[in-house]
């Protein structure tokens, strides 16, 4: 079993839809939960991160962590074509900078 | 603007040749990383360095080598011992936010002919 599992998709939605991207993980030591966005042929960029369980909102994006079920979610409201990218979840524990990345979910938002 | 510069962006190599990918950062970050990205496999850690003149193997270090002689630079050499080197290579650095947040370069795509 991989430490982090993420549905690779691809996921295709119409503009304005609510998107749910999910990851599961097996390591209970994970405390930081990152979401990176990667446009085609570019490096990933940090979208948002949360510490421990709970929700965090940033504009149209909401990150949710449920440590009891080891489940991570990213919700995108009012999705836009500019949101089309690969989304990577990346939890980490106290291991110094050693992130464990999910496989990435390819999202396409069509007008 | 502060950031990470990777070069070359595209590189073609014949089998049996070594090739070195450059990574330079002006963020004054101590820690630097090399990842490999293949379709459907996410990012896998090759090597990382937390301080100058020190580096550690990641999960897939075989066939790769690195050096860290300067804080700003962390070059990666893909040797002929790497059996499947065609991939997208990403360099990253980490600051002192305490949250393991990485800043990535734009990547280098290596194709072995």
Tab-separated table of C-alpha atoms in Angstrom:
chain	number	residue	atom	x	y	z
A	1	UNK	CA	0.000	0.000	0.000
A	2	UNK	CA	1.343	3.451	-0.925
A	3	UNK	CA	1.700	5.983	1.864
A	4	UNK	CA	-0.478	8.451	-0.035
A	5	UNK	CA	-3.178	7.495	-2.505
A	6	UNK	CA	-4.786	9.975	-4.861
A	7	UNK	CA	-7.221	9.307	-7.659
A	8	UNK	CA	-5.353	10.365	-10.821
A	9	UNK	CA	-8.555	11.143	-12.707
A	10	UNK	CA	-8.691	12.732	-15.184
A	11	UNK	CA	-11.558	14.830	-13.916
A	12	UNK	CA	-13.499	17.006	-16.352
A	13	UNK	CA	-16.121	19.476	-15.120
A	14	UNK	CA	-18.049	22.436	-16.557
A	15	UNK	CA	-17.190	25.962	-15.520
A	16	UNK	CA	-18.870	26.921	-12.268
A	17	UNK	CA	-18.966	23.395	-10.862
A	18	UNK	CA	-17.836	22.447	-7.370
A	19	UNK	CA	-14.813	20.198	-7.529
A	20	UNK	CA	-13.753	17.737	-4.856
A	21	UNK	CA	-10.218	16.343	-4.910
A	22	UNK	CA	-9.283	13.671	-2.385
A	23	UNK	CA	-6.358	11.772	-0.919
A	24	UNK	CA	-6.000	9.064	1.665
A	25	UNK	CA	-2.857	8.356	3.635
A	26	UNK	CA	-1.591	5.657	5.958
A	27	UNK	CA	1.042	7.381	8.117
A	28	UNK	CA	-0.535	8.655	11.332
A	29	UNK	CA	2.547	10.828	11.987
A	30	UNK	CA	1.587	13.247	9.219
A	31	UNK	CA	0.772	16.665	10.650
A	32	UNK	CA	1.075	19.101	7.733
A	33	UNK	CA	-1.115	18.695	4.700
A	34	UNK	CA	-0.195	20.546	1.538
A	35	UNK	CA	-1.936	21.002	-1.755
A	36	UNK	CA	0.164	21.916	-4.768
A	37	UNK	CA	-1.110	22.966	-8.180
A	38	UNK	CA	0.906	22.172	-11.276
A	39	UNK	CA	0.193	23.636	-14.686
A	40	UNK	CA	1.319	21.722	-17.743
A	41	UNK	CA	5.115	21.687	-18.190
A	42	UNK	CA	5.642	23.800	-15.062
A	43	UNK	CA	6.818	23.149	-11.542
A	44	UNK	CA	4.252	22.714	-8.756
A	45	UNK	CA	3.275	25.746	-6.701
A	46	UNK	CA	1.856	25.686	-3.208
A	47	UNK	CA	-1.876	26.309	-3.182
A	48	UNK	CA	-2.534	25.996	0.531
A	49	UNK	CA	-1.706	23.945	3.573
A	50	UNK	CA	-3.312	22.984	6.840
A	51	UNK	CA	-1.907	21.809	10.120
A	52	UNK	CA	-3.569	18.867	11.867
A	53	UNK	CA	-7.322	18.326	11.448
A	54	UNK	CA	-9.903	20.846	10.394
A	55	UNK	CA	-10.804	23.155	7.548
A	56	UNK	CA	-9.014	26.065	5.968
A	57	UNK	CA	-10.546	28.395	3.427
A	58	UNK	CA	-8.792	30.659	0.921
A	59	UNK	CA	-11.070	32.316	-1.577
A	60	UNK	CA	-12.690	29.643	-3.720
A	61	UNK	CA	-10.527	26.905	-2.208
A	62	UNK	CA	-11.173	24.917	0.965
A	63	UNK	CA	-8.799	22.329	2.361
A	64	UNK	CA	-10.175	19.764	4.764
A	65	UNK	CA	-8.318	17.210	6.875
A	66	UNK	CA	-9.831	14.357	8.845
A	67	UNK	CA	-6.974	12.706	10.719
A	68	UNK	CA	-9.261	10.094	12.288
A	69	UNK	CA	-10.019	8.636	8.869
A	70	UNK	CA	-6.724	9.766	7.283
A	71	UNK	CA	-8.562	11.618	4.558
A	72	UNK	CA	-7.586	14.881	2.870
A	73	UNK	CA	-9.837	16.926	0.595
A	74	UNK	CA	-9.575	20.045	-1.514
A	75	UNK	CA	-12.779	21.725	-2.650
A	76	UNK	CA	-12.903	24.278	-5.440
A	77	UNK	CA	-16.048	26.396	-5.665
A	78	UNK	CA	-17.152	28.155	-8.855
A	79	UNK	CA	-14.420	26.408	-10.816
A	80	UNK	CA	-12.820	28.336	-13.681
A	81	UNK	CA	-10.963	27.209	-16.816
A	82	UNK	CA	-7.825	28.687	-15.217
A	83	UNK	CA	-8.140	26.014	-12.501
A	84	UNK	CA	-7.304	23.362	-15.099
A	85	UNK	CA	-4.129	21.759	-13.779
A	86	UNK	CA	-2.792	18.778	-11.886
A	87	UNK	CA	-3.434	18.919	-8.145
A	88	UNK	CA	-1.038	17.128	-5.830
A	89	UNK	CA	-1.640	16.395	-2.180
A	90	UNK	CA	1.498	16.220	-0.057
A	91	UNK	CA	1.328	15.397	3.630
A	92	UNK	CA	4.372	15.505	5.862
A	93	UNK	CA	5.207	14.752	9.440
A	94	UNK	CA	8.122	16.016	11.417
A	95	UNK	CA	10.471	14.601	8.799
A	96	UNK	CA	12.407	17.655	7.766
A	97	UNK	CA	11.041	18.655	4.375
A	98	UNK	CA	10.486	15.104	3.197
A	99	UNK	CA	7.097	15.444	1.615
A	100	UNK	CA	5.245	12.407	0.349
A	101	UNK	CA	3.309	13.267	-2.784
A	102	UNK	CA	0.169	11.706	-4.110
A	103	UNK	CA	0.021	10.736	-7.779
A	104	UNK	CA	-1.786	13.956	-8.677
A	105	UNK	CA	-5.290	14.486	-10.084
A	106	UNK	CA	-5.593	16.003	-13.545
A	107	UNK	CA	-8.466	18.512	-13.594
A	108	UNK	CA	-9.968	20.125	-16.673
A	109	UNK	CA	-12.603	22.844	-16.331
A	110	UNK	CA	-14.286	23.500	-19.649
A	111	UNK	CA	-16.136	26.719	-20.514
B	1	UNK	CA	12.478	38.296	-7.943
B	2	UNK	CA	13.529	35.386	-5.760
B	3	UNK	CA	13.144	31.920	-7.129
B	4	UNK	CA	14.662	28.735	-8.441
B	5	UNK	CA	16.210	28.465	-11.878
B	6	UNK	CA	16.593	25.097	-13.538
B	7	UNK	CA	18.501	24.518	-16.755
B	8	UNK	CA	18.305	23.277	-19.356
B	9	UNK	CA	14.546	23.138	-19.785
B	10	UNK	CA	14.813	20.317	-22.339
B	11	UNK	CA	17.691	17.905	-22.731
B	12	UNK	CA	18.305	14.950	-24.999
B	13	UNK	CA	20.893	12.340	-24.182
B	14	UNK	CA	22.173	9.230	-25.801
B	15	UNK	CA	22.256	6.025	-23.821
B	16	UNK	CA	25.494	5.624	-21.870
B	17	UNK	CA	26.077	9.341	-21.374
B	18	UNK	CA	26.063	11.220	-18.099
B	19	UNK	CA	24.187	14.500	-17.962
B	20	UNK	CA	24.093	17.247	-15.334
B	21	UNK	CA	21.005	19.313	-14.545
B	22	UNK	CA	21.544	22.705	-12.992
B	23	UNK	CA	19.549	24.160	-10.089
B	24	UNK	CA	20.218	27.625	-8.684
B	25	UNK	CA	18.224	29.488	-6.023
B	26	UNK	CA	18.396	33.042	-4.716
B	27	UNK	CA	15.943	32.538	-1.864
B	28	UNK	CA	18.667	32.052	0.743
B	29	UNK	CA	17.133	28.672	1.605
B	30	UNK	CA	19.274	26.094	3.359
B	31	UNK	CA	17.446	22.975	2.195
B	32	UNK	CA	17.268	21.866	-1.434
B	33	UNK	CA	15.702	18.841	-3.111
B	34	UNK	CA	15.575	16.922	-6.363
B	35	UNK	CA	12.409	15.113	-7.409
B	36	UNK	CA	11.583	13.004	-10.395
B	37	UNK	CA	8.097	13.065	-11.899
B	38	UNK	CA	6.702	10.334	-14.121
B	39	UNK	CA	3.130	10.134	-15.445
B	40	UNK	CA	0.777	8.626	-12.874
B	41	UNK	CA	3.460	8.372	-10.168
B	42	UNK	CA	3.548	11.776	-8.568
B	43	UNK	CA	6.882	13.141	-7.364
B	44	UNK	CA	9.581	10.868	-6.029
B	45	UNK	CA	12.516	12.157	-3.999
B	46	UNK	CA	15.981	11.541	-5.458
B	47	UNK	CA	18.334	13.485	-3.153
B	48	UNK	CA	18.099	16.286	-0.650
B	49	UNK	CA	20.498	18.591	1.126
B	50	UNK	CA	19.829	20.478	4.338
B	51	UNK	CA	23.119	22.351	4.424
B	52	UNK	CA	26.167	23.060	2.303
B	53	UNK	CA	28.537	20.103	1.857
B	54	UNK	CA	25.950	17.639	3.119
B	55	UNK	CA	23.274	15.639	1.291
B	56	UNK	CA	21.203	12.490	1.774
B	57	UNK	CA	19.713	9.897	-0.527
B	58	UNK	CA	16.014	9.992	-1.122
B	59	UNK	CA	13.780	7.130	-2.186
B	60	UNK	CA	15.214	6.598	-5.690
B	61	UNK	CA	18.879	7.702	-5.545
B	62	UNK	CA	20.344	4.844	-7.560
B	63	UNK	CA	21.940	6.094	-10.787
B	64	UNK	CA	22.047	9.715	-9.632
B	65	UNK	CA	24.626	11.890	-7.900
B	66	UNK	CA	24.594	15.407	-6.447
B	67	UNK	CA	26.900	17.979	-4.917
B	68	UNK	CA	26.277	20.963	-2.659
B	69	UNK	CA	29.377	23.141	-2.692
B	70	UNK	CA	27.437	26.403	-2.487
B	71	UNK	CA	24.231	27.320	-0.724
B	72	UNK	CA	22.714	28.576	-3.972
B	73	UNK	CA	23.490	25.559	-6.142
B	74	UNK	CA	22.458	21.895	-6.109
B	75	UNK	CA	23.295	20.202	-9.441
B	76	UNK	CA	22.041	16.707	-10.238
B	77	UNK	CA	23.976	14.280	-12.411
B	78	UNK	CA	22.045	11.531	-14.129
B	79	UNK	CA	24.571	8.804	-14.735
B	80	UNK	CA	24.603	6.021	-17.281
B	81	UNK	CA	23.753	3.655	-14.409
B	82	UNK	CA	20.227	5.070	-14.237
B	83	UNK	CA	18.207	2.480	-16.146
B	84	UNK	CA	15.215	4.612	-17.047
B	85	UNK	CA	16.283	8.278	-16.979
B	86	UNK	CA	13.633	9.760	-19.267
B	87	UNK	CA	11.528	11.915	-16.943
B	88	UNK	CA	10.671	15.403	-15.729
B	89	UNK	CA	13.110	16.547	-13.027
B	90	UNK	CA	12.144	19.121	-10.437
B	91	UNK	CA	14.388	21.019	-8.071
B	92	UNK	CA	12.959	22.598	-4.934
B	93	UNK	CA	14.073	24.480	-1.859
B	94	UNK	CA	12.611	24.977	1.599
B	95	UNK	CA	12.687	28.030	3.799
B	96	UNK	CA	12.187	28.355	7.526
B	97	UNK	CA	8.400	28.529	7.714
B	98	UNK	CA	8.352	25.347	9.778
B	99	UNK	CA	5.640	23.847	7.626
B	100	UNK	CA	7.769	21.962	5.098
B	101	UNK	CA	6.645	24.258	2.293
B	102	UNK	CA	8.675	23.755	-0.869
B	103	UNK	CA	9.325	26.217	-3.675
B	104	UNK	CA	9.847	24.505	-7.016
B	105	UNK	CA	11.698	25.396	-10.172
B	106	UNK	CA	10.110	25.071	-13.609
B	107	UNK	CA	11.659	21.662	-14.210
B	108	UNK	CA	13.965	20.002	-16.721
B	109	UNK	CA	12.702	17.379	-19.142
B	110	UNK	CA	15.297	14.748	-19.961
B	111	UNK	CA	14.792	12.394	-22.882
B	112	UNK	CA	17.128	9.521	-23.574
B	113	UNK	CA	17.313	8.587	-27.228
